Amino acid sequence: MLRNDNLLDVCNESSRGLLPPRLRLLCVSSCEPSWINLTLLLDAEGGVEPLFRWARSSTEALTLLRDEPFDGILIAVEKPSDWPEIAGLVRGIRSSGCADPIVVLAAQVTDMAWLELQADECEMLQSARMWNSPAVVSILKRALARTDLIRESRRLAIDQTKRVARERGEAEDLLNQQRRIIGDLDERSSSELPANATRQAMIDCFGSESAAREPHAPQEISSYYHELLRTYVIMGSGNLSHEIAKLANLLASAGCGPRGALSLHLEAVESLVRGLGNRSVRHILARADLLALELMIQLGESYRERVERHTLRLGVA
């Protein structure tokens, strides 16, 4: 998204370019203006063969806008008493969904009128010469450039919203796939319980009955992992290897294996993604995958060390 000051700078830069050929302009005033001077000014800026339509009232202007497309709208405020009608016309144009550039010409303008015009994304030219002012085309070009930038900015905002929604959908699919992996492993393990001898060996090795059942991580470890994940997402791996190894040892001590660790990881990721609102999740998932990979490596190392120590004790005995 462009900042306001940058938007104005780009408008100024774009206003130096040529006008589109066959420019269609709707001119609103109580009396039909002389088109000769305006045509010459437009021709000097590349506006070849401009097409003018004149409306003497707000009702006529709105009817023309409903029936025909225009590149720009010029509205003349000929008397100070006309301001309420002009303000109502501008509001009617915008409320109808018309985003065409609007330039208001006036000999005098109040601060409140100026603020109302800015709120409706209008340009203002204050000049006693009105239609014959040499600045008309310059202001019109600025209005055209500003409208193009606003449309582009809105298009980019819509594209960004769609992209974030698409990424969140992809993230949900990925998390669901990982959930299904855990579910498949749980079903397989429940139908293939270890034999008594193997089960007893696991209990002897890891020191608890829970090792054979793949328990969930304790709540204290779950809270700790949530904080570790947030820190990892912000900082990257950095100096967190020691913390990850410490967590892996805690999980191993609690008898929590790869399935339990992955369940813990998915719960933390889902909680973190839900708190992002409309922000992108791609960066979060990329960092989370790295953390899960490192955690699984550390967890495997922790279990390997425990098996080696158990084997060593059996050899000594």
Short mmCIF file of C-alpha atoms in Angstrom, two decimals:
data_model
loop_
_atom_site.label_atom_id
_atom_site.label_comp_id
_atom_site.label_asym_id
_atom_site.label_seq_id
_atom_site.Cartn_x
_atom_site.Cartn_y
_atom_site.Cartn_z
CA MET A 1 0.00 0.00 0.00
CA LEU A 2 1.24 3.51 -0.86
CA ARG A 3 1.51 6.09 1.90
CA ASN A 4 -0.36 9.37 1.39
CA ASP A 5 2.76 11.46 0.79
CA ASN A 6 4.12 8.92 -1.69
CA LEU A 7 0.72 8.80 -3.37
CA LEU A 8 0.79 12.55 -3.95
CA ASP A 9 4.35 12.40 -5.24
CA VAL A 10 3.42 9.72 -7.75
CA CYS A 11 0.34 11.71 -8.74
CA ASN A 12 2.51 14.74 -9.42
CA GLU A 13 4.88 12.61 -11.47
CA SER A 14 2.08 10.92 -13.41
CA SER A 15 0.33 14.23 -14.08
CA ARG A 16 3.24 15.24 -16.34
CA GLY A 17 2.29 12.55 -18.84
CA LEU A 18 -0.11 12.84 -21.75
CA LEU A 19 -3.87 12.53 -21.43
CA PRO A 20 -5.59 9.54 -23.00
CA PRO A 21 -6.89 10.22 -26.52
CA ARG A 22 -10.60 10.85 -27.04
CA LEU A 23 -11.05 11.84 -23.44
CA ARG A 24 -14.71 11.73 -22.38
CA LEU A 25 -15.60 14.54 -19.96
CA LEU A 26 -18.84 15.35 -18.20
CA CYS A 27 -19.09 19.07 -17.42
CA VAL A 28 -21.69 20.21 -14.89
CA SER A 29 -22.71 23.91 -14.72
CA SER A 30 -25.83 26.04 -15.00
CA CYS A 31 -24.61 27.51 -18.29
CA GLU A 32 -22.89 25.62 -21.06
CA PRO A 33 -19.21 26.58 -21.08
CA SER A 34 -17.22 27.57 -24.14
CA TRP A 35 -15.37 24.46 -25.28
CA ILE A 36 -12.80 26.19 -27.47
CA ASN A 37 -10.24 27.09 -24.80
CA LEU A 38 -10.65 23.76 -22.98
CA THR A 39 -10.25 21.86 -26.25
CA LEU A 40 -7.05 23.73 -27.09
CA LEU A 41 -5.63 23.07 -23.61
CA LEU A 42 -6.44 19.38 -23.85
CA ASP A 43 -5.02 19.12 -27.37
CA ALA A 44 -1.72 20.60 -26.16
CA GLU A 45 -1.49 17.76 -23.59
CA GLY A 46 -2.33 14.94 -25.98
CA GLY A 47 -6.08 14.90 -25.46
CA VAL A 48 -6.93 14.44 -29.14
CA GLU A 49 -10.61 14.80 -30.08
CA PRO A 50 -12.05 15.11 -26.56
CA LEU A 51 -15.74 14.32 -26.16
CA PHE A 52 -17.74 16.72 -23.97
CA ARG A 53 -21.16 16.24 -22.42
CA TRP A 54 -22.85 19.06 -20.58
CA ALA A 55 -25.33 18.72 -17.70
CA ARG A 56 -27.14 21.76 -16.32
CA SER A 57 -28.34 20.11 -13.08
CA SER A 58 -27.44 17.41 -10.61
CA THR A 59 -30.31 15.22 -11.78
CA GLU A 60 -29.19 15.43 -15.39
CA ALA A 61 -25.60 14.71 -14.41
CA LEU A 62 -26.53 11.58 -12.47
CA THR A 63 -28.68 10.39 -15.38
CA LEU A 64 -25.80 10.79 -17.82
CA LEU A 65 -23.42 8.99 -15.47
CA ARG A 66 -25.86 6.11 -15.25
CA ASP A 67 -26.17 5.78 -19.01
CA GLU A 68 -22.68 6.63 -20.31
CA PRO A 69 -19.05 6.02 -19.27
CA PHE A 70 -16.78 9.03 -18.63
CA ASP A 71 -13.09 9.49 -17.99
CA GLY A 72 -13.57 12.51 -15.74
CA ILE A 73 -16.11 14.93 -14.30
CA LEU A 74 -15.75 18.73 -14.11
CA ILE A 75 -18.17 20.55 -11.80
CA ALA A 76 -18.40 24.36 -11.69
CA VAL A 77 -19.50 26.18 -8.52
CA GLU A 78 -20.67 29.51 -9.90
CA LYS A 79 -22.15 30.99 -6.69
CA PRO A 80 -21.34 30.36 -3.00
CA SER A 81 -24.99 29.38 -2.52
CA ASP A 82 -24.45 26.44 -4.90
CA TRP A 83 -22.13 24.60 -2.50
CA PRO A 84 -24.85 22.52 -0.76
CA GLU A 85 -26.15 21.28 -4.11
CA ILE A 86 -22.63 20.51 -5.37
CA ALA A 87 -21.78 18.63 -2.16
CA GLY A 88 -24.96 16.60 -2.55
CA LEU A 89 -24.10 15.86 -6.19
CA VAL A 90 -20.61 14.64 -5.27
CA ARG A 91 -22.00 12.43 -2.50
CA GLY A 92 -24.59 11.06 -4.91
CA ILE A 93 -21.91 10.25 -7.48
CA ARG A 94 -19.76 8.42 -4.94
CA SER A 95 -22.65 6.61 -3.27
CA SER A 96 -23.73 5.29 -6.68
CA GLY A 97 -20.41 3.48 -6.93
CA CYS A 98 -18.86 5.83 -9.47
CA ALA A 99 -15.12 6.24 -8.80
CA ASP A 100 -14.39 8.50 -11.79
CA PRO A 101 -12.05 11.44 -11.09
CA ILE A 102 -13.89 14.64 -10.11
CA VAL A 103 -12.54 18.18 -10.39
CA VAL A 104 -14.52 21.02 -8.78
CA LEU A 105 -13.99 24.55 -10.14
CA ALA A 106 -14.81 27.51 -7.91
CA ALA A 107 -13.89 31.16 -7.55
CA GLN A 108 -14.06 30.86 -3.77
CA VAL A 109 -14.01 27.88 -1.44
CA THR A 110 -14.38 27.51 2.32
CA ASP A 111 -12.30 25.24 4.51
CA MET A 112 -15.30 23.00 5.27
CA ALA A 113 -16.13 22.64 1.57
CA TRP A 114 -12.52 21.71 0.86
CA LEU A 115 -12.55 19.06 3.58
CA GLU A 116 -15.77 17.56 2.22
CA LEU A 117 -14.31 17.37 -1.28
CA GLN A 118 -11.16 15.68 -0.02
CA ALA A 119 -13.24 13.12 1.87
CA ASP A 120 -14.90 12.20 -1.43
CA GLU A 121 -11.54 11.99 -3.27
CA CYS A 122 -12.10 15.11 -5.37
CA GLU A 123 -9.59 17.60 -6.73
CA MET A 124 -10.18 21.35 -6.31
CA LEU A 125 -9.25 24.29 -8.54
CA GLN A 126 -9.85 27.73 -7.07
CA SER A 127 -9.68 30.28 -9.88
CA ALA A 128 -11.76 33.24 -10.98
CA ARG A 129 -11.26 32.17 -14.60
CA MET A 130 -13.04 28.83 -13.98
CA TRP A 131 -13.21 26.89 -17.29
CA ASN A 132 -10.71 29.23 -18.95
CA SER A 133 -8.01 28.73 -16.32
CA PRO A 134 -4.80 27.27 -17.82
CA ALA A 135 -4.54 25.08 -14.70
CA VAL A 136 -7.70 23.10 -15.52
CA VAL A 137 -5.90 20.44 -17.55
CA SER A 138 -3.11 20.10 -15.00
CA ILE A 139 -5.60 19.49 -12.18
CA LEU A 140 -7.55 17.10 -14.40
CA LYS A 141 -4.42 15.09 -15.14
CA ARG A 142 -3.64 14.98 -11.44
CA ALA A 143 -7.17 13.69 -10.71
CA LEU A 144 -6.85 11.02 -13.41
CA ALA A 145 -3.48 9.88 -12.05
CA ARG A 146 -4.75 9.84 -8.48
CA THR A 147 -7.79 7.77 -9.44
CA ASP A 148 -5.61 5.27 -11.29
CA LEU A 149 -3.37 4.91 -8.25
CA ILE A 150 -6.30 4.51 -5.88
CA ARG A 151 -7.78 1.80 -8.11
CA GLU A 152 -4.43 0.05 -8.30
CA SER A 153 -4.00 0.30 -4.54
CA ARG A 154 -7.42 -1.21 -3.95
CA ARG A 155 -6.73 -3.96 -6.47
CA LEU A 156 -3.49 -4.80 -4.68
CA ALA A 157 -5.32 -4.81 -1.34
CA ILE A 158 -7.89 -7.26 -2.73
CA ASP A 159 -5.13 -9.44 -4.18
CA GLN A 160 -3.36 -9.38 -0.80
CA THR A 161 -6.54 -10.44 0.98
CA LYS A 162 -7.07 -13.28 -1.49
CA ARG A 163 -3.43 -14.34 -1.17
CA VAL A 164 -3.63 -14.45 2.62
CA ALA A 165 -6.89 -16.41 2.45
CA ARG A 166 -5.30 -18.86 0.00
CA GLU A 167 -2.25 -19.26 2.24
CA ARG A 168 -4.45 -19.87 5.28
CA GLY A 169 -6.38 -22.50 3.33
CA GLU A 170 -3.12 -24.19 2.35
CA ALA A 171 -1.96 -24.02 5.96
CA GLU A 172 -5.18 -25.64 7.17
CA ASP A 173 -4.79 -28.41 4.58
CA LEU A 174 -1.18 -29.02 5.66
CA LEU A 175 -2.08 -29.15 9.35
CA ASN A 176 -4.99 -31.50 8.61
CA GLN A 177 -2.65 -33.78 6.67
CA GLN A 178 -0.26 -33.89 9.61
CA ARG A 179 -3.21 -34.63 11.90
CA ARG A 180 -4.20 -37.53 9.67
CA ILE A 181 -0.65 -38.87 9.84
CA ILE A 182 -0.88 -38.94 13.65
CA GLY A 183 -4.35 -40.51 13.46
CA ASP A 184 -3.10 -43.27 11.14
CA LEU A 185 -0.18 -44.00 13.46
CA ASP A 186 -2.50 -44.16 16.47
CA GLU A 187 -4.78 -46.65 14.70
CA ARG A 188 -1.82 -48.76 13.62
CA SER A 189 -0.27 -48.79 17.09
CA SER A 190 -3.56 -49.71 18.76
CA SER A 191 -3.92 -52.73 16.47
CA GLU A 192 -0.28 -53.76 16.83
CA LEU A 193 0.44 -53.57 20.59
CA PRO A 194 3.96 -54.75 21.52
CA ALA A 195 4.38 -58.23 22.90
CA ASN A 196 4.80 -58.62 26.65
CA ALA A 197 8.56 -59.11 26.40
CA THR A 198 9.00 -56.06 24.19
CA ARG A 199 6.66 -54.05 26.39
CA GLN A 200 8.63 -54.97 29.51
CA ALA A 201 11.89 -54.03 27.75
CA MET A 202 10.46 -50.60 26.95
CA ILE A 203 9.40 -50.14 30.56
CA ASP A 204 12.83 -51.23 31.79
CA CYS A 205 14.55 -48.89 29.31
CA PHE A 206 12.50 -45.75 29.86
CA GLY A 207 11.42 -46.36 33.41
CA SER A 208 7.65 -46.09 33.09
CA GLU A 209 4.57 -47.83 31.74
CA SER A 210 3.71 -44.63 29.83
CA ALA A 211 6.51 -45.21 27.32
CA ALA A 212 4.55 -48.04 25.70
CA ARG A 213 1.44 -45.89 25.27
CA GLU A 214 2.78 -42.67 23.71
CA PRO A 215 1.18 -40.23 26.20
CA HIS A 216 0.42 -36.58 25.53
CA ALA A 217 2.91 -34.03 26.79
CA PRO A 218 2.19 -32.56 30.23
CA GLN A 219 0.55 -29.12 30.35
CA GLU A 220 3.72 -27.49 31.65
CA ILE A 221 5.67 -28.75 28.64
CA SER A 222 2.85 -27.67 26.30
CA SER A 223 2.92 -24.08 27.63
CA TYR A 224 6.71 -24.04 27.39
CA TYR A 225 6.59 -25.22 23.78
CA HIS A 226 4.07 -22.51 22.84
CA GLU A 227 6.50 -19.85 24.06
CA LEU A 228 9.43 -21.58 22.38
CA LEU A 229 7.57 -21.68 19.05
CA ARG A 230 6.72 -17.97 19.23
CA THR A 231 10.33 -17.13 19.97
CA TYR A 232 11.58 -19.41 17.19
CA VAL A 233 9.23 -17.81 14.65
CA ILE A 234 10.45 -14.32 15.54
CA MET A 235 14.17 -15.03 15.98
CA GLY A 236 14.81 -18.18 13.98
CA SER A 237 16.99 -20.97 15.37
CA GLY A 238 19.62 -18.54 16.69
CA ASN A 239 20.72 -19.58 20.17
CA LEU A 240 17.68 -21.78 20.84
CA SER A 241 19.38 -25.13 20.17
CA HIS A 242 20.03 -25.61 23.87
CA GLU A 243 16.37 -24.89 24.68
CA ILE A 244 15.20 -27.35 22.03
CA ALA A 245 17.53 -30.06 23.35
CA LYS A 246 16.26 -29.38 26.87
CA LEU A 247 12.66 -29.72 25.67
CA ALA A 248 13.49 -32.98 23.89
CA ASN A 249 14.94 -34.41 27.11
CA LEU A 250 11.80 -33.36 29.00
CA LEU A 251 9.60 -35.07 26.41
CA ALA A 252 11.71 -38.22 26.57
CA SER A 253 11.57 -38.20 30.36
CA ALA A 254 7.77 -37.93 30.17
CA GLY A 255 7.70 -40.91 27.80
CA CYS A 256 6.49 -38.75 24.91
CA GLY A 257 7.68 -40.06 21.54
CA PRO A 258 7.51 -38.67 18.00
CA ARG A 259 3.71 -38.88 17.78
CA GLY A 260 3.23 -37.03 21.04
CA ALA A 261 5.84 -34.44 20.07
CA LEU A 262 4.16 -33.85 16.70
CA SER A 263 0.76 -33.50 18.39
CA LEU A 264 2.27 -30.96 20.76
CA HIS A 265 3.78 -29.12 17.79
CA LEU A 266 0.51 -29.05 15.83
CA GLU A 267 -1.45 -27.71 18.79
CA ALA A 268 1.07 -24.89 19.22
CA VAL A 269 1.09 -24.06 15.49
CA GLU A 270 -2.71 -24.01 15.26
CA SER A 271 -2.93 -21.72 18.27
CA LEU A 272 -0.33 -19.38 16.78
CA VAL A 273 -2.00 -19.30 13.35
CA ARG A 274 -5.40 -18.53 14.86
CA GLY A 275 -3.92 -15.45 16.52
CA LEU A 276 -2.58 -14.00 13.26
CA GLY A 277 -5.91 -12.62 12.02
CA ASN A 278 -5.55 -11.67 8.34
CA ARG A 279 -1.76 -11.74 8.28
CA SER A 280 0.29 -14.15 6.21
CA VAL A 281 0.99 -17.62 7.64
CA ARG A 282 3.59 -18.80 5.12
CA HIS A 283 6.50 -17.46 7.18
CA ILE A 284 5.04 -19.01 10.35
CA LEU A 285 4.71 -22.46 8.80
CA ALA A 286 8.20 -22.37 7.31
CA ARG A 287 9.77 -21.56 10.68
CA ALA A 288 7.49 -24.03 12.48
CA ASP A 289 8.54 -26.84 10.14
CA LEU A 290 12.20 -26.11 10.91
CA LEU A 291 11.50 -26.21 14.63
CA ALA A 292 9.61 -29.52 14.32
CA LEU A 293 12.49 -31.01 12.34
CA GLU A 294 15.07 -29.90 14.90
CA LEU A 295 12.89 -31.11 17.77
CA MET A 296 12.48 -34.55 16.20
CA ILE A 297 16.24 -34.83 15.69
CA GLN A 298 16.92 -33.85 19.31
CA LEU A 299 14.19 -36.20 20.54
CA GLY A 300 15.67 -39.08 18.56
CA GLU A 301 19.12 -38.31 19.99
CA SER A 302 17.69 -38.24 23.50
CA TYR A 303 16.05 -41.65 23.07
CA ARG A 304 19.21 -43.07 21.46
CA GLU A 305 21.28 -41.97 24.46
CA ARG A 306 18.77 -43.56 26.81
CA VAL A 307 18.89 -46.85 24.90
CA GLU A 308 22.70 -46.81 24.94
CA ARG A 309 22.77 -46.19 28.69
CA HIS A 310 20.26 -48.98 29.25
CA THR A 311 22.26 -51.35 27.06
CA LEU A 312 25.42 -50.40 28.97
CA ARG A 313 23.74 -51.15 32.30
CA LEU A 314 22.59 -54.54 31.03
CA GLY A 315 26.15 -55.30 29.90
CA VAL A 316 27.57 -54.38 33.28
CA ALA A 317 24.97 -56.45 35.06
#
